[in-house]
């Protein structure tokens, strides 16, 4: 049965989504920077991988202080990525291939070069003054309160022209919008409508849990009394942020088939409970939320079990989970698995989990070929965080290096000079090389995605754990009325025995260690080191 023609197939629930960092996916004009025409040229690759939607990090007009997360015009494509015509072509061509397009929407702040901010900063009585968060200092130049930025330092900047401070939760070039203003939300929603009207299928909502701040601007409590460490009580997860998330849901629901994914920014170990607060109970919340706990989990079956279990338990009625291992802000997952041994095997176990769990899987570009973090020499660092904190923290560039398509110089990414250096392993790690190798990670992802597409239970079945990972193996069922799938994941490098009592045998649908189509008997199974096996239970 073709799931895609099934009536209730919902792309953002049952499909697989791929996150593109546009700077690094494919360059088309030799300037060393990925662009829209480059993405268009790779749609065939995404289709073959089995992708149903792409989320593209920001491509709006931007001074690029934070690589596009500082927007100076929400209705324009930055020339570095191409033109509006290119973008419209991307939507058309993607849709022709059955691939939906999700944009990144940055609501918390704009660039300080955005005309709104320039106006707002021009005088205290400018009509847009209150679109941003301006406050008097304690003593003129002393900040109004103790709020700190997660990128370090004070979250306020004094502006001598009007003698007030403005709030910037991130860099000072990213002034925070005021979501408590009466006018701003409506104005901002018009920017979103602009893209929805053009046919964009949804938005990833950047730090949606940070957008509203305490009305009274109370000081955040300190952690251990250290001013640099604070509990973000008054700067995150205010009721108003959740209310705005609900308004965004209403807005997108006035169009057909659109989606929203909230980035619920929480430090390790992530916070499923908080992420769940933003999700739809009925239709009062957004469609999906990243809770980050799988990203922050250590390599241990029981830890993963706890993340998954907590996440599902906290979902509101009707809420739908999504799962993710990597993104553009953190180290690549393959290098987070500790000890740097058996990384490829571990990547196969982790991705089998990601693609067989309940919830929408999100892949980060290059994850499917096991791209590694790249060590970037100091002089080539581009991320402002890396520049600021080198060598203590070398920034996020390491997980943003160009996609490795072929083993040619620059990996088929560009004919020019790449904006960030490529990983040194391009001769041994590329799409081209892995396409030809049936045992490659790329084919592992392709096969799993294909399997997921043919299985109703994997797409929408319930999740019923059999073991909680304490013995190093994680096993669970995915069930519908007509289909029962068993997933067995060995997170260790040792053989593990495992028996299932209520069922006798099943057919192997997918395995890193066994032949598919063969039968597997569930008594006294010996599960191989880093084995990942998916079975259709027969009896
Ligand atoms: C989000 C983005 C990150 C950006 C920050 C500020 O966390 O993922 O890349 O720097 O917001 O916009
Ligand atoms: Ca380019």
Tab-separated table of C-alpha atoms in Angstrom, residues 10 43 53 65 121 134 317 323 330 391 393 498:
chain	number	residue	atom	x	y	z
A	10	UNK	CA	0.075	13.906	7.020
A	43	UNK	CA	16.312	17.718	-5.038
A	53	UNK	CA	10.175	17.989	3.613
A	65	UNK	CA	26.490	38.600	11.822
A	121	UNK	CA	16.240	53.626	17.776
A	134	UNK	CA	13.779	49.777	25.519
A	317	UNK	CA	-3.456	14.600	24.275
A	323	UNK	CA	12.940	13.458	17.133
A	330	UNK	CA	25.747	21.620	18.240
A	391	UNK	CA	40.102	28.358	22.182
A	393	UNK	CA	34.849	27.105	22.687
A	498	UNK	CA	17.410	-11.471	24.897
